[in-house]
Tab-separated table of C-alpha atoms in Angstrom:
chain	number	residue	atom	x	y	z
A	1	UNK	CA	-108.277	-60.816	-12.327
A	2	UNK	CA	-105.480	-57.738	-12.381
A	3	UNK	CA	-102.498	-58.426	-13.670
A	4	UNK	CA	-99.414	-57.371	-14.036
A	5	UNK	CA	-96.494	-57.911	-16.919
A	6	UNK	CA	-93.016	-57.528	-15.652
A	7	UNK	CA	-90.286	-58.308	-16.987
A	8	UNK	CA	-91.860	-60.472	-19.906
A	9	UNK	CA	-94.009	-62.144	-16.886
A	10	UNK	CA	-97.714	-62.073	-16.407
A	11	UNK	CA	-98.225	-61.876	-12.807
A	12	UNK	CA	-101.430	-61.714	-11.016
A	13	UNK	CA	-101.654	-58.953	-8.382
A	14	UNK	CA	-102.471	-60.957	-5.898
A	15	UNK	CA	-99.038	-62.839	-6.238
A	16	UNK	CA	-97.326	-59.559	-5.725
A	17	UNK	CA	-99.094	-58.275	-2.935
A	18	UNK	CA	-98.291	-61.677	-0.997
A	19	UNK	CA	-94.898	-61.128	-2.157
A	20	UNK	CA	-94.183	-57.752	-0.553
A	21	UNK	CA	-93.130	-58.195	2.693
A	22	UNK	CA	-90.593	-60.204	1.729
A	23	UNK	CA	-89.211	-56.810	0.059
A	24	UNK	CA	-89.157	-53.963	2.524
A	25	UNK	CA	-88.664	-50.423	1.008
A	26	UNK	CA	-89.423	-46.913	1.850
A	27	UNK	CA	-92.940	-46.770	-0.173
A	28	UNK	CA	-95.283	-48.995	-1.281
A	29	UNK	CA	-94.944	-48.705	-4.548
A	30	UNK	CA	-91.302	-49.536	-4.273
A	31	UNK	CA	-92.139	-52.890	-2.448
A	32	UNK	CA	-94.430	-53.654	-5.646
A	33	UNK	CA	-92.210	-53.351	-7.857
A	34	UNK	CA	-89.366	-55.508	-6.014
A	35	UNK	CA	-91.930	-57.795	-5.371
A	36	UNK	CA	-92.814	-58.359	-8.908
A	37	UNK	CA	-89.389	-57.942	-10.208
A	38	UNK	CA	-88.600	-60.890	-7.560
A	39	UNK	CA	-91.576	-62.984	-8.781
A	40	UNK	CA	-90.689	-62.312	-12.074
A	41	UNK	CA	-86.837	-63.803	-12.302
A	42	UNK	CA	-88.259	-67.100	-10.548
A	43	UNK	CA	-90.773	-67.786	-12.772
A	44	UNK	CA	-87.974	-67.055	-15.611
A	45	UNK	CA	-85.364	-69.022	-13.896
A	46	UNK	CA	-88.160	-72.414	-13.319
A	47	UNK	CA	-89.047	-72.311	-16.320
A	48	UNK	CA	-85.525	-72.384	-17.876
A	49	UNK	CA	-84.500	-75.701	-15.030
A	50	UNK	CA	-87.260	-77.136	-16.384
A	51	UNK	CA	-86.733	-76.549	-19.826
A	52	UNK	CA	-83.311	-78.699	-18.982
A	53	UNK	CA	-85.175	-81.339	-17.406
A	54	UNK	CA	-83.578	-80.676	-14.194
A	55	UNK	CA	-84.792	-82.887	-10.955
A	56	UNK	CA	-84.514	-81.049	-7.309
A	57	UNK	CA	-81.767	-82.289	-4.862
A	58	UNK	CA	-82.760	-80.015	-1.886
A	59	UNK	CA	-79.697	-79.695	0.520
A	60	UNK	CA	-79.277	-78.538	4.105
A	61	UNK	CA	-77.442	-75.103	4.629
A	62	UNK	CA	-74.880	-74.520	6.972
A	63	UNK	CA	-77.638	-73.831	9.994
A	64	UNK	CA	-79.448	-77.143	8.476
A	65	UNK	CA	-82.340	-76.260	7.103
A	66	UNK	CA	-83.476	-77.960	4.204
A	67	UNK	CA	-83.791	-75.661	0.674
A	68	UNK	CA	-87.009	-75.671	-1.404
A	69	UNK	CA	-88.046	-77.700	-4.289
A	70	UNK	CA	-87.212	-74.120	-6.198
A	71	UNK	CA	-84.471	-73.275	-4.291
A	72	UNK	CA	-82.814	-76.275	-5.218
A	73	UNK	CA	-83.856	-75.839	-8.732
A	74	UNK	CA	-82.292	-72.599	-8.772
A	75	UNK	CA	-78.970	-73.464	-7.344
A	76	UNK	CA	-78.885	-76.532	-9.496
A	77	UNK	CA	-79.534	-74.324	-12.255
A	78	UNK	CA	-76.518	-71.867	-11.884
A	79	UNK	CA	-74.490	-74.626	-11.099
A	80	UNK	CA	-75.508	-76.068	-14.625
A	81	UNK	CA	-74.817	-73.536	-16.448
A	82	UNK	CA	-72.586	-70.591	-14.681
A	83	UNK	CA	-69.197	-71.168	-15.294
A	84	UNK	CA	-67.116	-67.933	-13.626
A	85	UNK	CA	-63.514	-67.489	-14.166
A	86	UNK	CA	-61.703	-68.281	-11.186
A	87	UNK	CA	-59.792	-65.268	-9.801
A	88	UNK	CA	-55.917	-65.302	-10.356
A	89	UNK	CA	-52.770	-64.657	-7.965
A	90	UNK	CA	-52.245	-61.635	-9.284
A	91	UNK	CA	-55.945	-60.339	-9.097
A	92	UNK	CA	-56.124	-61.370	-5.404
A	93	UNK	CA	-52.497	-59.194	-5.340
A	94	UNK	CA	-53.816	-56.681	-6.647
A	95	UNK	CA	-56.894	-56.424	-4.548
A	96	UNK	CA	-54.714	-56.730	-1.766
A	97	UNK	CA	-52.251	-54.157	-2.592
A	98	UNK	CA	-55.466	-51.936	-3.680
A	99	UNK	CA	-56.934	-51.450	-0.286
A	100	UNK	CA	-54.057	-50.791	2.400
A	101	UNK	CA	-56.763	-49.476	4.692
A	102	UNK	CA	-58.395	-52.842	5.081
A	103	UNK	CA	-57.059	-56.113	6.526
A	104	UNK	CA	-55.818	-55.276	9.932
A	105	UNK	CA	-56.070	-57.318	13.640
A	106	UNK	CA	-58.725	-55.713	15.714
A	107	UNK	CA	-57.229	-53.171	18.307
A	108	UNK	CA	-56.599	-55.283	21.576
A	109	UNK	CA	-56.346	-54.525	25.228
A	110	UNK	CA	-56.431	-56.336	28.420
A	111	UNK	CA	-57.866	-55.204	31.562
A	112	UNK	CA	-58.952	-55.952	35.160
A	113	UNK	CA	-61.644	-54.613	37.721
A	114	UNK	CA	-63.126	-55.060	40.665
A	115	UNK	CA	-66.678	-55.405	40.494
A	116	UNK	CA	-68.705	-54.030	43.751
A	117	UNK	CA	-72.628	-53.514	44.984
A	118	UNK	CA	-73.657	-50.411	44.037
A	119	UNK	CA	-74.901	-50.347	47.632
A	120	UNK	CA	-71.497	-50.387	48.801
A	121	UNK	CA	-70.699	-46.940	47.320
A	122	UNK	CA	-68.229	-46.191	50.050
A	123	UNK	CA	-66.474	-49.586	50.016
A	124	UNK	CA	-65.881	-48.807	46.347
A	125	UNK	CA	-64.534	-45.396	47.214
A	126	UNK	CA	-62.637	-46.687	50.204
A	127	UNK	CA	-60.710	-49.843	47.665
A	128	UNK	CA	-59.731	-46.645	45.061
A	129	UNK	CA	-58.091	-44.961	47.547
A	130	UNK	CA	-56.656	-47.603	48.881
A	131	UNK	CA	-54.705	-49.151	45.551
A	132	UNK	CA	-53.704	-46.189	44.245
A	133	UNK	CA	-51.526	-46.060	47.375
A	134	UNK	CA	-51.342	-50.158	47.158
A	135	UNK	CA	-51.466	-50.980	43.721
A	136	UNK	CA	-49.807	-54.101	43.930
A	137	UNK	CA	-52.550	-55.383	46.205
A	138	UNK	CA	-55.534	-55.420	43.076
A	139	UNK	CA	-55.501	-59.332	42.159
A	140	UNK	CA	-55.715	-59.840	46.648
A	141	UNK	CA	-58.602	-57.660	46.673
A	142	UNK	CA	-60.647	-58.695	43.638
A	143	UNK	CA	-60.272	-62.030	44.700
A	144	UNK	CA	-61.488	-61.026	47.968
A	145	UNK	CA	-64.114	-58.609	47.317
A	146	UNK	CA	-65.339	-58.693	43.833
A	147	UNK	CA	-68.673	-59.755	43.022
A	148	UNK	CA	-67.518	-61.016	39.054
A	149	UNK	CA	-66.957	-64.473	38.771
A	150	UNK	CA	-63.111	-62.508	37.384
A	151	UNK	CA	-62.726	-62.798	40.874
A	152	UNK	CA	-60.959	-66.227	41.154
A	153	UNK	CA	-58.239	-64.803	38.394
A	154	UNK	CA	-57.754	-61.641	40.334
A	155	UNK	CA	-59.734	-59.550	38.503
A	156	UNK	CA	-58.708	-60.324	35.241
A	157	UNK	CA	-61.102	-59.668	32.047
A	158	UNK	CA	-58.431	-61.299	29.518
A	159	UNK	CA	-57.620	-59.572	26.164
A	160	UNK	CA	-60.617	-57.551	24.836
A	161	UNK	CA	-61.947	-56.038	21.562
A	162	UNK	CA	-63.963	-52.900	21.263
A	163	UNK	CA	-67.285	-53.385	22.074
A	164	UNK	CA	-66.669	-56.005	24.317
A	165	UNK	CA	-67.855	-54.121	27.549
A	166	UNK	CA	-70.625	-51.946	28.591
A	167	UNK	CA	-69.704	-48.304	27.033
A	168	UNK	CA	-69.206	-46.732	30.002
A	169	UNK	CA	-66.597	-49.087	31.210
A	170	UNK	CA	-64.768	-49.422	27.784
A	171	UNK	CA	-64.699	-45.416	27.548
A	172	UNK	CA	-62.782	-45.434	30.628
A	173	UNK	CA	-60.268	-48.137	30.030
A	174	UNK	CA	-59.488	-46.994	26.606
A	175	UNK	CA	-58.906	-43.171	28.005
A	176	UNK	CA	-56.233	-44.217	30.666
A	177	UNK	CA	-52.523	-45.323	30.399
A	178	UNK	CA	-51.283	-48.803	30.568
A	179	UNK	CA	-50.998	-49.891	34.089
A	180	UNK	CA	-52.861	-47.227	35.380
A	181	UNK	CA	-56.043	-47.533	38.055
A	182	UNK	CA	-58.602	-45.112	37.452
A	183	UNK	CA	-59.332	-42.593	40.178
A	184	UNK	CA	-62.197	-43.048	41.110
A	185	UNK	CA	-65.104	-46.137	40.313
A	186	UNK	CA	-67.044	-46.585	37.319
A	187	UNK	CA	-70.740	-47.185	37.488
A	188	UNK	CA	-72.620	-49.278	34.996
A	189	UNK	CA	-76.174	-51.476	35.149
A	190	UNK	CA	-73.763	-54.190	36.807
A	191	UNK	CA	-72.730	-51.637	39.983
A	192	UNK	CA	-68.990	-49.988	40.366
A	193	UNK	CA	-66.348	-51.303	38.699
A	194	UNK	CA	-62.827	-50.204	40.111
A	195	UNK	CA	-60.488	-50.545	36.485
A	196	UNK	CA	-57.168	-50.928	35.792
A	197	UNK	CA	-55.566	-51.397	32.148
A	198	UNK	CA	-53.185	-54.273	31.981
A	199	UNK	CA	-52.213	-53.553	28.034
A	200	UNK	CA	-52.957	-52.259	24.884
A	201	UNK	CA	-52.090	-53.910	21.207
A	202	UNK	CA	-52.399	-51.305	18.641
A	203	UNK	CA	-53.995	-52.659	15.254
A	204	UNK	CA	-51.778	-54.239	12.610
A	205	UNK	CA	-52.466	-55.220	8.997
A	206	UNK	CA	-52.245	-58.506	8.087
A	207	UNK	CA	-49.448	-60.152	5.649
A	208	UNK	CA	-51.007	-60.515	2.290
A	209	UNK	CA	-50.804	-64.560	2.689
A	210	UNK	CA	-52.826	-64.638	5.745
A	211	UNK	CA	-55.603	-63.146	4.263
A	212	UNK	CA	-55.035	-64.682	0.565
A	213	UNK	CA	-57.864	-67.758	1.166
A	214	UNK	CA	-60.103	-64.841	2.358
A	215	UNK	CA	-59.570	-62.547	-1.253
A	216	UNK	CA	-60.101	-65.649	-3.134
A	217	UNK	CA	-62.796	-66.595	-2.006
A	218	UNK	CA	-64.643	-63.039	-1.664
A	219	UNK	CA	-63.366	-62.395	-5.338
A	220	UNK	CA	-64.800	-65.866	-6.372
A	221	UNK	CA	-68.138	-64.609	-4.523
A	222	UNK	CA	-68.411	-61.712	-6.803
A	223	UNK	CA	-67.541	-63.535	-9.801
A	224	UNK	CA	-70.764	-66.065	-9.244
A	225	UNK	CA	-72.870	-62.825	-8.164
A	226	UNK	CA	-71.849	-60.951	-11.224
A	227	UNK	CA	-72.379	-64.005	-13.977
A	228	UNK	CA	-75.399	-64.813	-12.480
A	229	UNK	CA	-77.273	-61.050	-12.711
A	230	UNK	CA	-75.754	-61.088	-16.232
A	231	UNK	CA	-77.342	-65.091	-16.981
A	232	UNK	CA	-80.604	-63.379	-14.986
A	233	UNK	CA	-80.619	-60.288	-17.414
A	234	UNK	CA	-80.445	-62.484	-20.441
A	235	UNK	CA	-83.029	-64.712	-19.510
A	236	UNK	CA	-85.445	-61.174	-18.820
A	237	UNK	CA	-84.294	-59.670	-22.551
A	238	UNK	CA	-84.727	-63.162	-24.350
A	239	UNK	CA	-88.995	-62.901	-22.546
A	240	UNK	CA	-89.219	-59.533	-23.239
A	241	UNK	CA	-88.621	-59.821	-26.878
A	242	UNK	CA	-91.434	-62.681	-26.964
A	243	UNK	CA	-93.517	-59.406	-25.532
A	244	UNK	CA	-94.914	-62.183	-22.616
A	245	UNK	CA	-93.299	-65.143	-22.698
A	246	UNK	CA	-94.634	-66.443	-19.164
A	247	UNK	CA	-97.432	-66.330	-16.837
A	248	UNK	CA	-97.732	-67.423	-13.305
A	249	UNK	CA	-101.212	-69.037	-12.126
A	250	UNK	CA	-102.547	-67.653	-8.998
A	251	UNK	CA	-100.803	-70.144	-7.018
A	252	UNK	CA	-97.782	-69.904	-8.285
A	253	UNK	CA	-97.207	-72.195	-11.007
A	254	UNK	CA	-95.215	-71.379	-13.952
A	255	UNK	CA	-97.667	-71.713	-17.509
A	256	UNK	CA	-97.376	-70.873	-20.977
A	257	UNK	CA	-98.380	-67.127	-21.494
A	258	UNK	CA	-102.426	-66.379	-22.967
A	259	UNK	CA	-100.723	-64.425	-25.777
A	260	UNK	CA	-97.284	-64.088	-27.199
A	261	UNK	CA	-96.300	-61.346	-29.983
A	262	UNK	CA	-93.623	-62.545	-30.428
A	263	UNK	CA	-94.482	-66.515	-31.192
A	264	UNK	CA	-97.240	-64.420	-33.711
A	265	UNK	CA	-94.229	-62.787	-35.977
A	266	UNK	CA	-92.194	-65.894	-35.650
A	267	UNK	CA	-95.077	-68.104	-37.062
A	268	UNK	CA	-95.232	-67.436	-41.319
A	269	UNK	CA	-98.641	-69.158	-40.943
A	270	UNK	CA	-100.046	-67.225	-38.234
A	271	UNK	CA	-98.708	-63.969	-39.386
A	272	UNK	CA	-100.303	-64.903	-42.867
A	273	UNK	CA	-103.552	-64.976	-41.050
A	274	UNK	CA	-103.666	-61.534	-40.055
A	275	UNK	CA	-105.502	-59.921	-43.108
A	276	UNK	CA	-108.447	-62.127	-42.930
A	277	UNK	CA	-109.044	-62.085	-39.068
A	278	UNK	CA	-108.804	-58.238	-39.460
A	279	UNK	CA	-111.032	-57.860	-42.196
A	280	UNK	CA	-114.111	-60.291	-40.552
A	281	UNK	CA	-113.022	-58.754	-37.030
A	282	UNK	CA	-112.868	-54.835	-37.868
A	283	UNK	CA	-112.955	-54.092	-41.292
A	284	UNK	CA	-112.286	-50.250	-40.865
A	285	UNK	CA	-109.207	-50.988	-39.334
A	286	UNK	CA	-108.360	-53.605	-41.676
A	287	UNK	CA	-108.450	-50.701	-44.403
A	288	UNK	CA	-106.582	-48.518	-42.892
A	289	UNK	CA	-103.542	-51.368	-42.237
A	290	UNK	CA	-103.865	-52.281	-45.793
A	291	UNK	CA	-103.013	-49.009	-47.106
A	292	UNK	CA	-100.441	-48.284	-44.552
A	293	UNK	CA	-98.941	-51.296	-46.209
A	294	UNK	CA	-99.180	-49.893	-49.629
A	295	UNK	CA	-97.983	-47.235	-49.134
A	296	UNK	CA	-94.550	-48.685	-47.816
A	297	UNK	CA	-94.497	-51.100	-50.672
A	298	UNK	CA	-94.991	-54.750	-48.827
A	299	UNK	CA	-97.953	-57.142	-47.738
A	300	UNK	CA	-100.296	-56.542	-44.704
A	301	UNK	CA	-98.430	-59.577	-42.652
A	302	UNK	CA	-95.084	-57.730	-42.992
A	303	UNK	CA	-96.430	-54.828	-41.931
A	304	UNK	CA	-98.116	-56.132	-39.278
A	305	UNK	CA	-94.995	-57.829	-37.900
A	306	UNK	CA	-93.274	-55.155	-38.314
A	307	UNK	CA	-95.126	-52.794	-36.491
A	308	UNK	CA	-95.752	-55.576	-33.544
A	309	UNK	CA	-91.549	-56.035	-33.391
A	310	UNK	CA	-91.191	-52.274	-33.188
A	311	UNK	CA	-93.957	-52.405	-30.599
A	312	UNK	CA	-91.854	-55.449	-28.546
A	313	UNK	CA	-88.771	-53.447	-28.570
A	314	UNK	CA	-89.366	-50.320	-27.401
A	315	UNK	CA	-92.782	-51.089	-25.328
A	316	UNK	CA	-92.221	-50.926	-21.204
A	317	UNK	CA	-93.919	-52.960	-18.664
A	318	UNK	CA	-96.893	-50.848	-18.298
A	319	UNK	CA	-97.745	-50.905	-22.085
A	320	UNK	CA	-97.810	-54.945	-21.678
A	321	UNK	CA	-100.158	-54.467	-18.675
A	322	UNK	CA	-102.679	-52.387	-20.439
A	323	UNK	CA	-102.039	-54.878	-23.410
A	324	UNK	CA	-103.081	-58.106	-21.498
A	325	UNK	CA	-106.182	-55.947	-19.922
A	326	UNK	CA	-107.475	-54.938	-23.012
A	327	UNK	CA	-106.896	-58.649	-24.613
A	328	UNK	CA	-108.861	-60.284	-21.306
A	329	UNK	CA	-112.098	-61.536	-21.749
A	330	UNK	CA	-111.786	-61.739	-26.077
A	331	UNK	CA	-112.127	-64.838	-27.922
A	332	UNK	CA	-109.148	-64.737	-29.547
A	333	UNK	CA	-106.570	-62.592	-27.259
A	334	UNK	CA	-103.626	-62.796	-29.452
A	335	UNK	CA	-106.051	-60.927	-32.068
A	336	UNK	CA	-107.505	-58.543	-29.573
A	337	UNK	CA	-103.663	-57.655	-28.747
A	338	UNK	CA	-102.553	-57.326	-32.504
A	339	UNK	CA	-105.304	-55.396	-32.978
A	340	UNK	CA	-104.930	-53.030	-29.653
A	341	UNK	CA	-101.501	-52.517	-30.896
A	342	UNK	CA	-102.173	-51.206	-34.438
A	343	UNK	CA	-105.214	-49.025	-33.514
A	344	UNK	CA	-102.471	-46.988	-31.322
A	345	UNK	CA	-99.930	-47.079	-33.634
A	346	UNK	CA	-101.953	-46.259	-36.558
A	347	UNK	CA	-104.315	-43.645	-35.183
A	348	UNK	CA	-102.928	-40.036	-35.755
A	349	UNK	CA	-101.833	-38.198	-33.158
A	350	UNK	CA	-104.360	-35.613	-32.377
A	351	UNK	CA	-103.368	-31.897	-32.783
A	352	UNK	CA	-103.102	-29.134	-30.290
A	353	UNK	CA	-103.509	-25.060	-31.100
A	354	UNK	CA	-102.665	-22.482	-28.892
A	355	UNK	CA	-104.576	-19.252	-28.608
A	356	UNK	CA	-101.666	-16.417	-28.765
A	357	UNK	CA	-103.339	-13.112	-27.856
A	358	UNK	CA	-101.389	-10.536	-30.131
A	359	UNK	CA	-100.353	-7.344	-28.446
């Protein structure tokens, strides 16, 4: 089975590859590794709600449908143990004061038209001429001839933001002067609209207390997004310094990991084992780690951890990949691993000579 190790997370393939759409991106590869970045911080974040013996409560959202057993989890988890600092007055002031471009009323106007078949192209001609030598006579003649249901207010389309009506109608309105009826009618998908513009309300910016609530509670949003990438990013460094601290079964489920570095330096009796499982498993190897060791003056199991810890801190996710390949299938995989880590470290780096023609 191929697997992956992200973020201190051994993930089947197969898990990721399910996982993708959810994770749209420009290339594939970029939808892998969302995917299994995604995968990843679950498993990290179930494991740690269940390491506090947490129980799901699903709830409803505000469209009402019912959260997960791990979304629930999840949230509960955060709530357990995210506490973000509430934002102040005087940061909500100062956000406030720090954008004067933002927190303004819409732009408003209010407008009226008669609406008319576009088969009646004349008529519609014939009712422009007619009110810009009558214009007091609009709300009689939608009322009378307009085929929008604005007909039984005289026209009337009430107050308006942009984007309210078709483009080609809006254009129009919001190129003429207040009171004015355009010259000629406008056609759109609905037929000819003869317009007039009733009023315009430029855009305003808002008091700083009527927008207060809505700075507090975007600057609260933040706070909860920011502590929880920084709770997420200390769950990912505590598993990556365990090498693989998790694994996720093909269905999901979160396990303990087939081999863990970092448990093998941590355990003095484990560690202490690693001279005589080298010397029965490779003995030519087991010679050369000895005198690497005595050479810097200390026993084969500190060296050995040493190099492994050296290996957990500055190895990246594709090093634990090929790690957990070469260790599947072995009888012992947290030997095969020690051992695929010391045969790299401790085999010399091979030389390279250029040919230089001399002139």
């Amino acid at each position: 089975m191929d697997v992956f190790v992200i973020d201190g997370v051994e993930i089947p393939e197969k898990l990721i590859r399910d996982e993708m759409p959810n994770h749209p991106a420009p290339t594939s590869a970029e939808a892998h590794k969302q995917a299994a970045h995604a995968l990843a911080v679950k498993a990290l974040l179930l494991n740690r709600a269940s390491a506090l013996g947490l129980e799901p409560a699903p709830e409803c959202d505000d469209s009402g449908r019912m959260e997960t057993i791990e979304e629930a989890l999840i949230r509960q988890l955060f709530a357990c143990e995210l506490t973000p600092v509430a934002p102040t007055e005087a940061e909500c002031r100062r956000f406030f004061d720090a954008r004067p471009q933002h927190f303004f009323t819409p732009e408003l106007y209010e407008a009226s038209h008669i609406l008319i078949q576009e088969s009646a192209r004349d008529v519609a001609f014939d009712l422009v001429k007619q009110l810009l030598a009558e214009p007091g006579a609009f709300e009689s003649l939608a009322r009378a001839l307009s085929q929008c249901p604005s007909a039984e207010v005289g026209g009337s389309l009430g107050q308006l933001q942009i984007g309210d009506l078709v483009a080609e109608v809006e254009e129009t309105l919001l190129s003429m002067p207040v009171g004015a009826i355009y010259a000629e009618p406008v056609a759109s998908r609905f037929g000819r609209h003869i317009l007039r513009l009733d009023r315009r309300v430029a855009r305003q910016r808002l008091p700083y207390e009527a927008v207060r609530e809505r700075i507090r509670m975007h600057l609260e949003s933040r706070a909860w997004i920011a502590a929880s990438a920084r709770y997420v990013e200390t769950l990912v460094e505590a598993a990556r310094s365990q090498g693989i601290a998790l694994r996720m079964g093909e269905a999901g489920q979160v396990e303990r990991p087939s081999l863990s570095l970092g448990a093998m330096i941590d355990d003095d009796a484990l560690a202490e084992r690693i001279a005589p499982w080298l010397a029965a498993a490779d003995p030519e190897l087991a010679g050369r780690v000895g005198g690497a060791a005595d050479l810097k003056g200390t026993s084969v199991a500190d060296f050995v951890r040493h190099e492994v810890r050296d290996f957990l801190d500055n190895a990246d996710d594709e090093s634990f990949t090929q790690l957990v390949s070469a260790a599947q299938g072995a009888d012992d995989p947290l030997l095969a691993s020690v051992t695929c880590v010391l045969k790299k470290r401790l085999t010399p780096a091979r030389k390279t000579f250029s040919l230089i023609r001399k002139a």
